[in-house]
C-alpha positions as YAML, in Angstrom:
chain: A
units: angstrom
residues:
- id: 1
  name: UNK
  ca: [5.84, -7.32, 74.36]
- id: 2
  name: UNK
  ca: [5.18, -5.90, 77.50]
- id: 3
  name: UNK
  ca: [6.67, -1.59, 77.20]
- id: 4
  name: UNK
  ca: [10.01, -1.43, 78.53]
- id: 5
  name: UNK
  ca: [9.86, 2.08, 79.94]
- id: 6
  name: UNK
  ca: [6.56, 4.27, 80.75]
- id: 7
  name: UNK
  ca: [5.87, 7.06, 80.23]
- id: 8
  name: UNK
  ca: [7.97, 9.84, 81.46]
- id: 9
  name: UNK
  ca: [10.73, 7.16, 82.91]
- id: 10
  name: UNK
  ca: [12.72, 7.06, 79.81]
- id: 11
  name: UNK
  ca: [13.88, 10.97, 80.70]
- id: 12
  name: UNK
  ca: [14.49, 10.59, 83.87]
- id: 13
  name: UNK
  ca: [16.62, 7.59, 83.75]
- id: 14
  name: UNK
  ca: [18.43, 9.55, 80.76]
- id: 15
  name: UNK
  ca: [19.39, 11.57, 83.64]
- id: 16
  name: UNK
  ca: [20.97, 8.98, 85.50]
- id: 17
  name: UNK
  ca: [23.21, 7.28, 83.33]
- id: 18
  name: UNK
  ca: [23.94, 11.00, 82.12]
- id: 19
  name: UNK
  ca: [25.06, 12.17, 86.17]
- id: 20
  name: UNK
  ca: [27.36, 8.59, 85.77]
- id: 21
  name: UNK
  ca: [29.65, 10.50, 83.23]
- id: 22
  name: UNK
  ca: [29.22, 12.81, 79.81]
- id: 23
  name: UNK
  ca: [28.40, 10.63, 77.29]
- id: 24
  name: UNK
  ca: [27.40, 10.68, 72.83]
- id: 25
  name: UNK
  ca: [24.32, 8.92, 72.15]
- id: 26
  name: UNK
  ca: [25.36, 5.99, 70.79]
- id: 27
  name: UNK
  ca: [26.92, 5.50, 74.24]
- id: 28
  name: UNK
  ca: [23.23, 5.88, 75.73]
- id: 29
  name: UNK
  ca: [21.85, 2.92, 73.46]
- id: 30
  name: UNK
  ca: [25.22, 0.58, 74.26]
- id: 31
  name: UNK
  ca: [24.58, 1.40, 78.18]
- id: 32
  name: UNK
  ca: [20.47, 1.12, 78.31]
- id: 33
  name: UNK
  ca: [21.35, -2.48, 75.77]
- id: 34
  name: UNK
  ca: [23.77, -3.10, 78.81]
- id: 35
  name: UNK
  ca: [21.67, -3.18, 81.29]
- id: 36
  name: UNK
  ca: [18.39, -5.08, 79.83]
- id: 37
  name: UNK
  ca: [21.46, -7.40, 78.80]
- id: 38
  name: UNK
  ca: [20.53, -7.11, 75.14]
- id: 39
  name: UNK
  ca: [17.06, -7.81, 75.00]
- id: 40
  name: UNK
  ca: [15.83, -4.21, 74.45]
- id: 41
  name: UNK
  ca: [18.12, -1.70, 72.58]
- id: 42
  name: UNK
  ca: [16.29, 1.58, 71.92]
- id: 43
  name: UNK
  ca: [16.39, 2.88, 68.69]
- id: 44
  name: UNK
  ca: [18.35, 6.27, 67.76]
- id: 45
  name: UNK
  ca: [14.83, 7.81, 66.76]
- id: 46
  name: UNK
  ca: [13.56, 6.87, 70.75]
- id: 47
  name: UNK
  ca: [16.90, 8.73, 72.31]
- id: 48
  name: UNK
  ca: [17.71, 11.76, 70.33]
- id: 49
  name: UNK
  ca: [14.53, 13.56, 70.55]
- id: 50
  name: UNK
  ca: [14.23, 12.93, 74.21]
- id: 51
  name: UNK
  ca: [17.41, 13.91, 74.67]
- id: 52
  name: UNK
  ca: [16.57, 17.29, 73.03]
- id: 53
  name: UNK
  ca: [14.43, 17.82, 74.61]
- id: 54
  name: UNK
  ca: [15.74, 17.93, 78.03]
- id: 55
  name: UNK
  ca: [18.15, 20.42, 76.46]
- id: 56
  name: UNK
  ca: [15.96, 22.72, 75.66]
- id: 57
  name: UNK
  ca: [14.36, 21.77, 79.46]
- id: 58
  name: UNK
  ca: [17.88, 23.33, 80.72]
- id: 59
  name: UNK
  ca: [18.78, 19.61, 82.36]
- id: 60
  name: UNK
  ca: [21.35, 18.38, 80.14]
- id: 61
  name: UNK
  ca: [24.19, 20.46, 77.45]
- id: 62
  name: UNK
  ca: [25.50, 19.09, 74.42]
- id: 63
  name: UNK
  ca: [29.08, 19.84, 72.59]
- id: 64
  name: UNK
  ca: [30.65, 19.21, 69.96]
- id: 65
  name: UNK
  ca: [33.81, 16.70, 70.31]
- id: 66
  name: UNK
  ca: [34.92, 15.89, 67.24]
- id: 67
  name: UNK
  ca: [32.22, 13.71, 64.95]
- id: 68
  name: UNK
  ca: [30.50, 13.25, 68.08]
- id: 69
  name: UNK
  ca: [27.78, 15.43, 70.08]
- id: 70
  name: UNK
  ca: [28.65, 14.57, 73.46]
- id: 71
  name: UNK
  ca: [25.06, 14.82, 76.49]
- id: 72
  name: UNK
  ca: [26.40, 16.29, 79.32]
- id: 73
  name: UNK
  ca: [24.06, 16.53, 82.38]
- id: 74
  name: UNK
  ca: [23.90, 20.03, 84.09]
- id: 75
  name: UNK
  ca: [23.33, 21.46, 87.41]
- id: 76
  name: UNK
  ca: [19.31, 21.56, 86.89]
- id: 77
  name: UNK
  ca: [19.39, 18.45, 85.56]
- id: 78
  name: UNK
  ca: [20.85, 17.15, 88.94]
- id: 79
  name: UNK
  ca: [19.02, 18.49, 90.92]
- id: 80
  name: UNK
  ca: [16.42, 17.08, 89.09]
- id: 81
  name: UNK
  ca: [17.27, 13.56, 89.97]
- id: 82
  name: UNK
  ca: [18.12, 14.46, 93.37]
- id: 83
  name: UNK
  ca: [14.31, 15.24, 93.98]
- id: 84
  name: UNK
  ca: [12.83, 12.57, 92.22]
- id: 85
  name: UNK
  ca: [15.30, 9.30, 94.08]
- id: 86
  name: UNK
  ca: [12.77, 7.72, 94.69]
- id: 87
  name: UNK
  ca: [11.20, 8.01, 91.29]
- id: 88
  name: UNK
  ca: [14.32, 6.93, 90.32]
- id: 89
  name: UNK
  ca: [14.59, 4.23, 93.08]
- id: 90
  name: UNK
  ca: [10.87, 3.02, 91.21]
- id: 91
  name: UNK
  ca: [11.84, 3.29, 88.19]
- id: 92
  name: UNK
  ca: [15.40, 0.75, 88.70]
- id: 93
  name: UNK
  ca: [12.35, -2.00, 90.10]
- id: 94
  name: UNK
  ca: [10.78, -1.25, 86.86]
- id: 95
  name: UNK
  ca: [13.73, -1.95, 84.90]
- id: 96
  name: UNK
  ca: [14.88, -5.75, 87.05]
- id: 97
  name: UNK
  ca: [11.03, -6.43, 86.48]
- id: 98
  name: UNK
  ca: [11.14, -5.95, 82.55]
- id: 99
  name: UNK
  ca: [13.84, -7.34, 82.34]
- id: 100
  name: UNK
  ca: [12.99, -11.02, 84.31]
- id: 101
  name: UNK
  ca: [9.97, -10.48, 82.43]
- id: 102
  name: UNK
  ca: [11.44, -10.19, 78.94]
- id: 103
  name: UNK
  ca: [14.19, -12.46, 79.52]
- id: 104
  name: UNK
  ca: [11.22, -15.21, 80.68]
- id: 105
  name: UNK
  ca: [9.95, -14.26, 76.86]
- id: 106
  name: UNK
  ca: [13.30, -15.47, 75.28]
- id: 107
  name: UNK
  ca: [13.49, -18.50, 77.51]
- id: 108
  name: UNK
  ca: [10.38, -19.09, 77.20]
- id: 109
  name: UNK
  ca: [10.82, -18.74, 73.55]
- id: 110
  name: UNK
  ca: [14.57, -20.99, 73.20]
- id: 111
  name: UNK
  ca: [12.39, -23.84, 75.37]
- id: 112
  name: UNK
  ca: [9.50, -24.21, 72.93]
- id: 113
  name: UNK
  ca: [11.66, -24.11, 69.86]
- id: 114
  name: UNK
  ca: [14.12, -26.86, 71.45]
- id: 115
  name: UNK
  ca: [10.93, -28.91, 72.44]
- id: 116
  name: UNK
  ca: [10.00, -28.55, 68.78]
- id: 117
  name: UNK
  ca: [14.04, -29.57, 67.28]
- id: 118
  name: UNK
  ca: [14.18, -32.08, 68.96]
- id: 119
  name: UNK
  ca: [10.94, -34.00, 67.80]
- id: 120
  name: UNK
  ca: [12.02, -32.86, 64.15]
- id: 121
  name: UNK
  ca: [15.27, -34.54, 65.14]
- id: 122
  name: UNK
  ca: [12.75, -37.87, 66.52]
- id: 123
  name: UNK
  ca: [11.14, -37.91, 63.60]
- id: 124
  name: UNK
  ca: [14.00, -37.69, 61.30]
- id: 125
  name: UNK
  ca: [15.73, -40.12, 63.26]
- id: 126
  name: UNK
  ca: [12.56, -41.90, 63.07]
- id: 127
  name: UNK
  ca: [12.76, -41.61, 58.77]
- id: 128
  name: UNK
  ca: [17.13, -42.47, 58.31]
- id: 129
  name: UNK
  ca: [15.71, -46.15, 60.40]
- id: 130
  name: UNK
  ca: [12.83, -46.82, 57.64]
- id: 131
  name: UNK
  ca: [14.90, -46.29, 55.02]
- id: 132
  name: UNK
  ca: [18.14, -47.90, 56.53]
- id: 133
  name: UNK
  ca: [15.54, -51.17, 56.77]
- id: 134
  name: UNK
  ca: [14.04, -50.74, 53.86]
- id: 135
  name: UNK
  ca: [16.99, -51.04, 52.34]
- id: 136
  name: UNK
  ca: [18.36, -53.73, 53.81]
- id: 137
  name: UNK
  ca: [14.94, -55.68, 53.43]
- id: 138
  name: UNK
  ca: [15.53, -54.32, 49.15]
- id: 139
  name: UNK
  ca: [19.36, -55.77, 49.43]
- id: 140
  name: UNK
  ca: [18.14, -59.26, 51.37]
- id: 141
  name: UNK
  ca: [14.65, -59.44, 48.34]
- id: 142
  name: UNK
  ca: [17.80, -58.77, 45.97]
- id: 143
  name: UNK
  ca: [20.28, -61.25, 47.46]
- id: 144
  name: UNK
  ca: [17.64, -63.96, 47.47]
- id: 145
  name: UNK
  ca: [16.24, -63.62, 43.67]
- id: 146
  name: UNK
  ca: [20.01, -64.09, 42.41]
- id: 147
  name: UNK
  ca: [20.58, -66.74, 44.68]
- id: 148
  name: UNK
  ca: [17.25, -68.18, 43.74]
- id: 149
  name: UNK
  ca: [17.98, -67.32, 39.72]
- id: 150
  name: UNK
  ca: [21.63, -68.83, 40.85]
- id: 151
  name: UNK
  ca: [20.23, -71.87, 41.96]
- id: 152
  name: UNK
  ca: [17.19, -72.31, 39.39]
- id: 153
  name: UNK
  ca: [19.71, -71.58, 36.25]
- id: 154
  name: UNK
  ca: [22.30, -73.91, 38.36]
- id: 155
  name: UNK
  ca: [19.48, -77.06, 38.42]
- id: 156
  name: UNK
  ca: [18.07, -76.33, 34.52]
- id: 157
  name: UNK
  ca: [21.83, -76.23, 32.67]
- id: 158
  name: UNK
  ca: [22.04, -79.46, 35.38]
- id: 159
  name: UNK
  ca: [19.04, -80.73, 33.68]
- id: 160
  name: UNK
  ca: [20.13, -80.26, 30.63]
- id: 161
  name: UNK
  ca: [23.70, -81.81, 30.63]
- id: 162
  name: UNK
  ca: [21.95, -85.09, 32.33]
...
């Protein structure tokens, strides 16, 4: 699978998400997952180091809200985001392309699986039909053999009586 974000792009996208509202790490993971329709879900090991770097650079701050750490964009982060609007626009285009590529990959995989399933079902149906035919043929043969035996027994009984 192709990488979703080019080098440094996730950093910019995180700033963009934090510009909308302060969020904790899990909310950022969810926002990215939602943006990608569930086809890309970054790990905590991807998100938190980027957030730590953004904090180190003074672009975000973190505060504690109960057991959660909430990240918020700073004025310096907003200034960087404003200065990189063209990059952000390009990133949005890349994200849309990535989502399309990922969706195409999923669609192709599902289509192949469906074709395989249809073939398997058709094969099973044929095999079940063959088994039914064999059972019917066996039933007919047994019935015919039984009838022949009864006829032979009746003929033998008749010959013995007469």
